[in-house]
Amino acid sequence: MSLRSLSISVDRFALKVPFVIARGAKTHAVVVAVSISDGRVTGRGECTPYARYGETPESVVAAIEDASRVPGLLASRDILAALLPPGAARNALDCALWDFEAKASGRSVAASLGCAPLAGVETCFTLSLDTPAAMARAAQDATAHRLLKLKLGGAGDIDRMAAVRQARPDARLVADANESWTDDMVGPFLAAAAESDFELVEQPLPAGADAMLEGLMRSVPVCADESVHTRADLADVLHCYNAVNIKLDKAGGLTEALALREAAREAGLKVMVGSMVATSLAVAPAFLIAQDADWVDLDGPLLLATDRDPPVRFQDGKLQPPSAQLWG
């Protein structure tokens, strides 16, 4: 086996417009990219350090550098899973190893998993948190997208949902509260979501405060995001949610994301696949989860002013699969 080398970069990509959620706003996607090479083949991966989980670009780079010193790590996803906890650092390395294996073998990741060739998927297009009127205007401007995801923030969310529904009676709608609701909001806000024909509400309560959802008559299905990172988290919240949002940055890569998908299906949960605000390189591996997901939220590259080359394309109402040159 040829000796493999690792390179790491912290990259910034400007957004078309500021991206606003309940926890704050951003104008750039700041990502960490890794490349694993033996001089002939190079595999790439990307992750997004997320402050909500105590990650920074510096901490993620340091974790990757420390892990890379372990003999055999750059050649084994099994070693990687045992060495690094779930999170951004493991995600970047895991996806780079999948890409390396595909390019070294000449066989796509989809083929190696026994999957059909990847197909285009209908993705959510995210509307940043704003006033009801501003979100309604943004919904009207997003005519190329039939599936919209509203970022909510607590007070005023009933008006936000109603305004967007009035602006886009043709659209499929989901909402992401980003842990911003309180216990007393949940019942009336879910009822309002049902009134406006929402398909799903994501993470209404803070992670760890999920218990009040158990036994609650949910007028709209509720999806766990921050409350579920890996398979190990499912048991604690299984009866609180109808669905789980699988993100490679939370799970620690495609390997655990695939396992989480199977565990969620076995538990009777529906599946959303999501990503952080990131480039096409981060979204590409998530296409493996997206193929049979109930909801897809991989619009990160569509929010960028510039992207990786070659990027994933949005065409004919769907996000198209990545080229082998990009990943996989």
mmCIF file with all atom_site columns, C-alpha atoms in Angstrom, residues 41-163:
data_model
loop_
_atom_site.group_PDB
_atom_site.id
_atom_site.type_symbol
_atom_site.label_atom_id
_atom_site.label_alt_id
_atom_site.label_comp_id
_atom_site.label_asym_id
_atom_site.label_entity_id
_atom_site.label_seq_id
_atom_site.pdbx_PDB_ins_code
_atom_site.Cartn_x
_atom_site.Cartn_y
_atom_site.Cartn_z
_atom_site.occupancy
_atom_site.B_iso_or_equiv
_atom_site.pdbx_formal_charge
_atom_site.auth_seq_id
_atom_site.auth_comp_id
_atom_site.auth_asym_id
_atom_site.auth_atom_id
_atom_site.pdbx_PDB_model_num
ATOM 1   C CA . VAL A 1 41  ? -5.380  9.047  -6.370  1.00 0.00 ? 41  VAL A CA 1
ATOM 2   C CA . THR A 1 42  ? -6.825  11.841 -4.243  1.00 0.00 ? 42  THR A CA 1
ATOM 3   C CA . GLY A 1 43  ? -9.967  11.636 -2.137  1.00 0.00 ? 43  GLY A CA 1
ATOM 4   C CA . ARG A 1 44  ? -11.653 14.756 -0.760  1.00 0.00 ? 44  ARG A CA 1
ATOM 5   C CA . GLY A 1 45  ? -14.046 15.600 2.031   1.00 0.00 ? 45  GLY A CA 1
ATOM 6   C CA . GLU A 1 46  ? -15.487 18.740 3.577   1.00 0.00 ? 46  GLU A CA 1
ATOM 7   C CA . CYS A 1 47  ? -17.030 19.618 6.913   1.00 0.00 ? 47  CYS A CA 1
ATOM 8   C CA . THR A 1 48  ? -18.552 22.666 8.576   1.00 0.00 ? 48  THR A CA 1
ATOM 9   C CA . PRO A 1 49  ? -17.423 23.412 12.140  1.00 0.00 ? 49  PRO A CA 1
ATOM 10  C CA . TYR A 1 50  ? -20.527 24.387 14.098  1.00 0.00 ? 50  TYR A CA 1
ATOM 11  C CA . ALA A 1 51  ? -20.343 26.597 17.179  1.00 0.00 ? 51  ALA A CA 1
ATOM 12  C CA . ARG A 1 52  ? -23.584 25.072 18.525  1.00 0.00 ? 52  ARG A CA 1
ATOM 13  C CA . TYR A 1 53  ? -21.577 21.874 19.055  1.00 0.00 ? 53  TYR A CA 1
ATOM 14  C CA . GLY A 1 54  ? -18.484 23.599 20.416  1.00 0.00 ? 54  GLY A CA 1
ATOM 15  C CA . GLU A 1 55  ? -16.562 23.408 17.148  1.00 0.00 ? 55  GLU A CA 1
ATOM 16  C CA . THR A 1 56  ? -14.378 26.041 15.491  1.00 0.00 ? 56  THR A CA 1
ATOM 17  C CA . PRO A 1 57  ? -12.285 25.799 12.322  1.00 0.00 ? 57  PRO A CA 1
ATOM 18  C CA . GLU A 1 58  ? -9.192  25.770 14.503  1.00 0.00 ? 58  GLU A CA 1
ATOM 19  C CA . SER A 1 59  ? -10.430 22.989 16.772  1.00 0.00 ? 59  SER A CA 1
ATOM 20  C CA . VAL A 1 60  ? -11.498 20.872 13.814  1.00 0.00 ? 60  VAL A CA 1
ATOM 21  C CA . VAL A 1 61  ? -8.158  21.304 12.032  1.00 0.00 ? 61  VAL A CA 1
ATOM 22  C CA . ALA A 1 62  ? -6.330  20.397 15.233  1.00 0.00 ? 62  ALA A CA 1
ATOM 23  C CA . ALA A 1 63  ? -8.463  17.273 15.703  1.00 0.00 ? 63  ALA A CA 1
ATOM 24  C CA . ILE A 1 64  ? -7.798  16.168 12.123  1.00 0.00 ? 64  ILE A CA 1
ATOM 25  C CA . GLU A 1 65  ? -4.062  16.779 12.466  1.00 0.00 ? 65  GLU A CA 1
ATOM 26  C CA . ASP A 1 66  ? -3.883  14.861 15.736  1.00 0.00 ? 66  ASP A CA 1
ATOM 27  C CA . ALA A 1 67  ? -5.853  11.932 14.345  1.00 0.00 ? 67  ALA A CA 1
ATOM 28  C CA . SER A 1 68  ? -3.758  11.758 11.174  1.00 0.00 ? 68  SER A CA 1
ATOM 29  C CA . ARG A 1 69  ? -0.670  10.906 13.237  1.00 0.00 ? 69  ARG A CA 1
ATOM 30  C CA . VAL A 1 70  ? -2.191  7.551  14.215  1.00 0.00 ? 70  VAL A CA 1
ATOM 31  C CA . PRO A 1 71  ? -0.676  4.811  12.021  1.00 0.00 ? 71  PRO A CA 1
ATOM 32  C CA . GLY A 1 72  ? -3.160  3.507  9.460   1.00 0.00 ? 72  GLY A CA 1
ATOM 33  C CA . LEU A 1 73  ? -5.816  6.165  10.026  1.00 0.00 ? 73  LEU A CA 1
ATOM 34  C CA . LEU A 1 74  ? -5.609  7.493  6.464   1.00 0.00 ? 74  LEU A CA 1
ATOM 35  C CA . ALA A 1 75  ? -6.321  4.008  5.168   1.00 0.00 ? 75  ALA A CA 1
ATOM 36  C CA . SER A 1 76  ? -9.161  2.842  7.412   1.00 0.00 ? 76  SER A CA 1
ATOM 37  C CA . ARG A 1 77  ? -12.628 4.151  8.185   1.00 0.00 ? 77  ARG A CA 1
ATOM 38  C CA . ASP A 1 78  ? -12.816 1.630  11.038  1.00 0.00 ? 78  ASP A CA 1
ATOM 39  C CA . ILE A 1 79  ? -9.817  3.179  12.767  1.00 0.00 ? 79  ILE A CA 1
ATOM 40  C CA . LEU A 1 80  ? -11.310 6.613  12.194  1.00 0.00 ? 80  LEU A CA 1
ATOM 41  C CA . ALA A 1 81  ? -14.594 5.722  13.879  1.00 0.00 ? 81  ALA A CA 1
ATOM 42  C CA . ALA A 1 82  ? -12.771 4.383  16.919  1.00 0.00 ? 82  ALA A CA 1
ATOM 43  C CA . LEU A 1 83  ? -10.467 7.373  17.207  1.00 0.00 ? 83  LEU A CA 1
ATOM 44  C CA . LEU A 1 84  ? -12.604 10.461 16.651  1.00 0.00 ? 84  LEU A CA 1
ATOM 45  C CA . PRO A 1 85  ? -16.013 11.292 18.140  1.00 0.00 ? 85  PRO A CA 1
ATOM 46  C CA . PRO A 1 86  ? -18.942 12.072 15.840  1.00 0.00 ? 86  PRO A CA 1
ATOM 47  C CA . GLY A 1 87  ? -18.668 15.578 14.431  1.00 0.00 ? 87  GLY A CA 1
ATOM 48  C CA . ALA A 1 88  ? -17.157 17.707 11.738  1.00 0.00 ? 88  ALA A CA 1
ATOM 49  C CA . ALA A 1 89  ? -13.554 16.454 11.905  1.00 0.00 ? 89  ALA A CA 1
ATOM 50  C CA . ARG A 1 90  ? -14.538 12.819 11.520  1.00 0.00 ? 90  ARG A CA 1
ATOM 51  C CA . ASN A 1 91  ? -16.964 13.718 8.751   1.00 0.00 ? 91  ASN A CA 1
ATOM 52  C CA . ALA A 1 92  ? -14.293 15.328 6.572   1.00 0.00 ? 92  ALA A CA 1
ATOM 53  C CA . LEU A 1 93  ? -11.920 12.377 6.927   1.00 0.00 ? 93  LEU A CA 1
ATOM 54  C CA . ASP A 1 94  ? -14.637 9.735  6.527   1.00 0.00 ? 94  ASP A CA 1
ATOM 55  C CA . CYS A 1 95  ? -15.936 11.290 3.303   1.00 0.00 ? 95  CYS A CA 1
ATOM 56  C CA . ALA A 1 96  ? -12.410 11.729 1.945   1.00 0.00 ? 96  ALA A CA 1
ATOM 57  C CA . LEU A 1 97  ? -11.758 8.030  2.528   1.00 0.00 ? 97  LEU A CA 1
ATOM 58  C CA . TRP A 1 98  ? -14.972 7.043  0.747   1.00 0.00 ? 98  TRP A CA 1
ATOM 59  C CA . ASP A 1 99  ? -13.948 9.261  -2.179  1.00 0.00 ? 99  ASP A CA 1
ATOM 60  C CA . PHE A 1 100 ? -10.419 7.834  -2.206  1.00 0.00 ? 100 PHE A CA 1
ATOM 61  C CA . GLU A 1 101 ? -11.753 4.271  -2.269  1.00 0.00 ? 101 GLU A CA 1
ATOM 62  C CA . ALA A 1 102 ? -14.090 5.089  -5.148  1.00 0.00 ? 102 ALA A CA 1
ATOM 63  C CA . LYS A 1 103 ? -11.425 6.750  -7.253  1.00 0.00 ? 103 LYS A CA 1
ATOM 64  C CA . ALA A 1 104 ? -8.838  4.050  -6.501  1.00 0.00 ? 104 ALA A CA 1
ATOM 65  C CA . SER A 1 105 ? -11.237 1.268  -7.492  1.00 0.00 ? 105 SER A CA 1
ATOM 66  C CA . GLY A 1 106 ? -12.886 3.039  -10.422 1.00 0.00 ? 106 GLY A CA 1
ATOM 67  C CA . ARG A 1 107 ? -16.222 2.111  -8.859  1.00 0.00 ? 107 ARG A CA 1
ATOM 68  C CA . SER A 1 108 ? -18.606 4.741  -7.521  1.00 0.00 ? 108 SER A CA 1
ATOM 69  C CA . VAL A 1 109 ? -19.592 4.866  -3.875  1.00 0.00 ? 109 VAL A CA 1
ATOM 70  C CA . ALA A 1 110 ? -23.186 4.176  -4.926  1.00 0.00 ? 110 ALA A CA 1
ATOM 71  C CA . ALA A 1 111 ? -22.097 1.059  -6.811  1.00 0.00 ? 111 ALA A CA 1
ATOM 72  C CA . SER A 1 112 ? -19.955 -0.153 -3.912  1.00 0.00 ? 112 SER A CA 1
ATOM 73  C CA . LEU A 1 113 ? -23.026 0.105  -1.665  1.00 0.00 ? 113 LEU A CA 1
ATOM 74  C CA . GLY A 1 114 ? -25.160 -1.798 -4.163  1.00 0.00 ? 114 GLY A CA 1
ATOM 75  C CA . CYS A 1 115 ? -27.249 1.272  -4.980  1.00 0.00 ? 115 CYS A CA 1
ATOM 76  C CA . ALA A 1 116 ? -28.643 2.344  -8.329  1.00 0.00 ? 116 ALA A CA 1
ATOM 77  C CA . PRO A 1 117 ? -26.941 5.321  -10.010 1.00 0.00 ? 117 PRO A CA 1
ATOM 78  C CA . LEU A 1 118 ? -27.747 8.495  -8.121  1.00 0.00 ? 118 LEU A CA 1
ATOM 79  C CA . ALA A 1 119 ? -30.774 10.480 -9.263  1.00 0.00 ? 119 ALA A CA 1
ATOM 80  C CA . GLY A 1 120 ? -31.714 14.126 -8.866  1.00 0.00 ? 120 GLY A CA 1
ATOM 81  C CA . VAL A 1 121 ? -33.665 15.075 -5.739  1.00 0.00 ? 121 VAL A CA 1
ATOM 82  C CA . GLU A 1 122 ? -36.152 17.776 -4.841  1.00 0.00 ? 122 GLU A CA 1
ATOM 83  C CA . THR A 1 123 ? -34.498 19.812 -2.109  1.00 0.00 ? 123 THR A CA 1
ATOM 84  C CA . CYS A 1 124 ? -35.829 22.321 0.341   1.00 0.00 ? 124 CYS A CA 1
ATOM 85  C CA . PHE A 1 125 ? -34.919 25.911 -0.386  1.00 0.00 ? 125 PHE A CA 1
ATOM 86  C CA . THR A 1 126 ? -34.382 27.797 2.845   1.00 0.00 ? 126 THR A CA 1
ATOM 87  C CA . LEU A 1 127 ? -36.025 31.097 3.755   1.00 0.00 ? 127 LEU A CA 1
ATOM 88  C CA . SER A 1 128 ? -34.000 32.917 6.420   1.00 0.00 ? 128 SER A CA 1
ATOM 89  C CA . LEU A 1 129 ? -35.669 34.123 9.608   1.00 0.00 ? 129 LEU A CA 1
ATOM 90  C CA . ASP A 1 130 ? -37.203 37.553 9.058   1.00 0.00 ? 130 ASP A CA 1
ATOM 91  C CA . THR A 1 131 ? -40.476 39.424 9.432   1.00 0.00 ? 131 THR A CA 1
ATOM 92  C CA . PRO A 1 132 ? -43.584 37.706 8.062   1.00 0.00 ? 132 PRO A CA 1
ATOM 93  C CA . ALA A 1 133 ? -43.773 40.177 5.175   1.00 0.00 ? 133 ALA A CA 1
ATOM 94  C CA . ALA A 1 134 ? -40.112 39.743 4.247   1.00 0.00 ? 134 ALA A CA 1
ATOM 95  C CA . MET A 1 135 ? -40.374 35.956 4.360   1.00 0.00 ? 135 MET A CA 1
ATOM 96  C CA . ALA A 1 136 ? -43.493 36.090 2.203   1.00 0.00 ? 136 ALA A CA 1
ATOM 97  C CA . ARG A 1 137 ? -41.605 38.155 -0.371  1.00 0.00 ? 137 ARG A CA 1
ATOM 98  C CA . ALA A 1 138 ? -38.706 35.714 -0.284  1.00 0.00 ? 138 ALA A CA 1
ATOM 99  C CA . ALA A 1 139 ? -41.137 32.846 -0.851  1.00 0.00 ? 139 ALA A CA 1
ATOM 100 C CA . GLN A 1 140 ? -42.663 34.633 -3.835  1.00 0.00 ? 140 GLN A CA 1
ATOM 101 C CA . ASP A 1 141 ? -39.184 35.207 -5.270  1.00 0.00 ? 141 ASP A CA 1
ATOM 102 C CA . ALA A 1 142 ? -38.290 31.514 -4.951  1.00 0.00 ? 142 ALA A CA 1
ATOM 103 C CA . THR A 1 143 ? -40.561 30.429 -7.784  1.00 0.00 ? 143 THR A CA 1
ATOM 104 C CA . ALA A 1 144 ? -38.026 27.866 -9.044  1.00 0.00 ? 144 ALA A CA 1
ATOM 105 C CA . HIS A 1 145 ? -38.483 25.919 -5.816  1.00 0.00 ? 145 HIS A CA 1
ATOM 106 C CA . ARG A 1 146 ? -41.612 23.982 -4.904  1.00 0.00 ? 146 ARG A CA 1
ATOM 107 C CA . LEU A 1 147 ? -40.355 22.822 -1.489  1.00 0.00 ? 147 LEU A CA 1
ATOM 108 C CA . LEU A 1 148 ? -39.577 25.638 0.968   1.00 0.00 ? 148 LEU A CA 1
ATOM 109 C CA . LYS A 1 149 ? -38.102 25.487 4.450   1.00 0.00 ? 149 LYS A CA 1
ATOM 110 C CA . LEU A 1 150 ? -38.817 28.348 6.834   1.00 0.00 ? 150 LEU A CA 1
ATOM 111 C CA . LYS A 1 151 ? -36.343 29.260 9.547   1.00 0.00 ? 151 LYS A CA 1
ATOM 112 C CA . LEU A 1 152 ? -38.419 30.193 12.593  1.00 0.00 ? 152 LEU A CA 1
ATOM 113 C CA . GLY A 1 153 ? -37.475 31.913 15.838  1.00 0.00 ? 153 GLY A CA 1
ATOM 114 C CA . GLY A 1 154 ? -40.257 31.723 18.428  1.00 0.00 ? 154 GLY A CA 1
ATOM 115 C CA . ALA A 1 155 ? -42.436 34.801 18.903  1.00 0.00 ? 155 ALA A CA 1
ATOM 116 C CA . GLY A 1 156 ? -44.147 35.716 15.625  1.00 0.00 ? 156 GLY A CA 1
ATOM 117 C CA . ASP A 1 157 ? -43.792 32.269 14.057  1.00 0.00 ? 157 ASP A CA 1
ATOM 118 C CA . ILE A 1 158 ? -47.542 31.784 13.615  1.00 0.00 ? 158 ILE A CA 1
ATOM 119 C CA . ASP A 1 159 ? -47.651 34.931 11.484  1.00 0.00 ? 159 ASP A CA 1
ATOM 120 C CA . ARG A 1 160 ? -44.538 33.861 9.560   1.00 0.00 ? 160 ARG A CA 1
ATOM 121 C CA . MET A 1 161 ? -46.048 30.506 8.633   1.00 0.00 ? 161 MET A CA 1
ATOM 122 C CA . ALA A 1 162 ? -49.380 32.029 7.616   1.00 0.00 ? 162 ALA A CA 1
ATOM 123 C CA . ALA A 1 163 ? -47.723 34.735 5.528   1.00 0.00 ? 163 ALA A CA 1
#
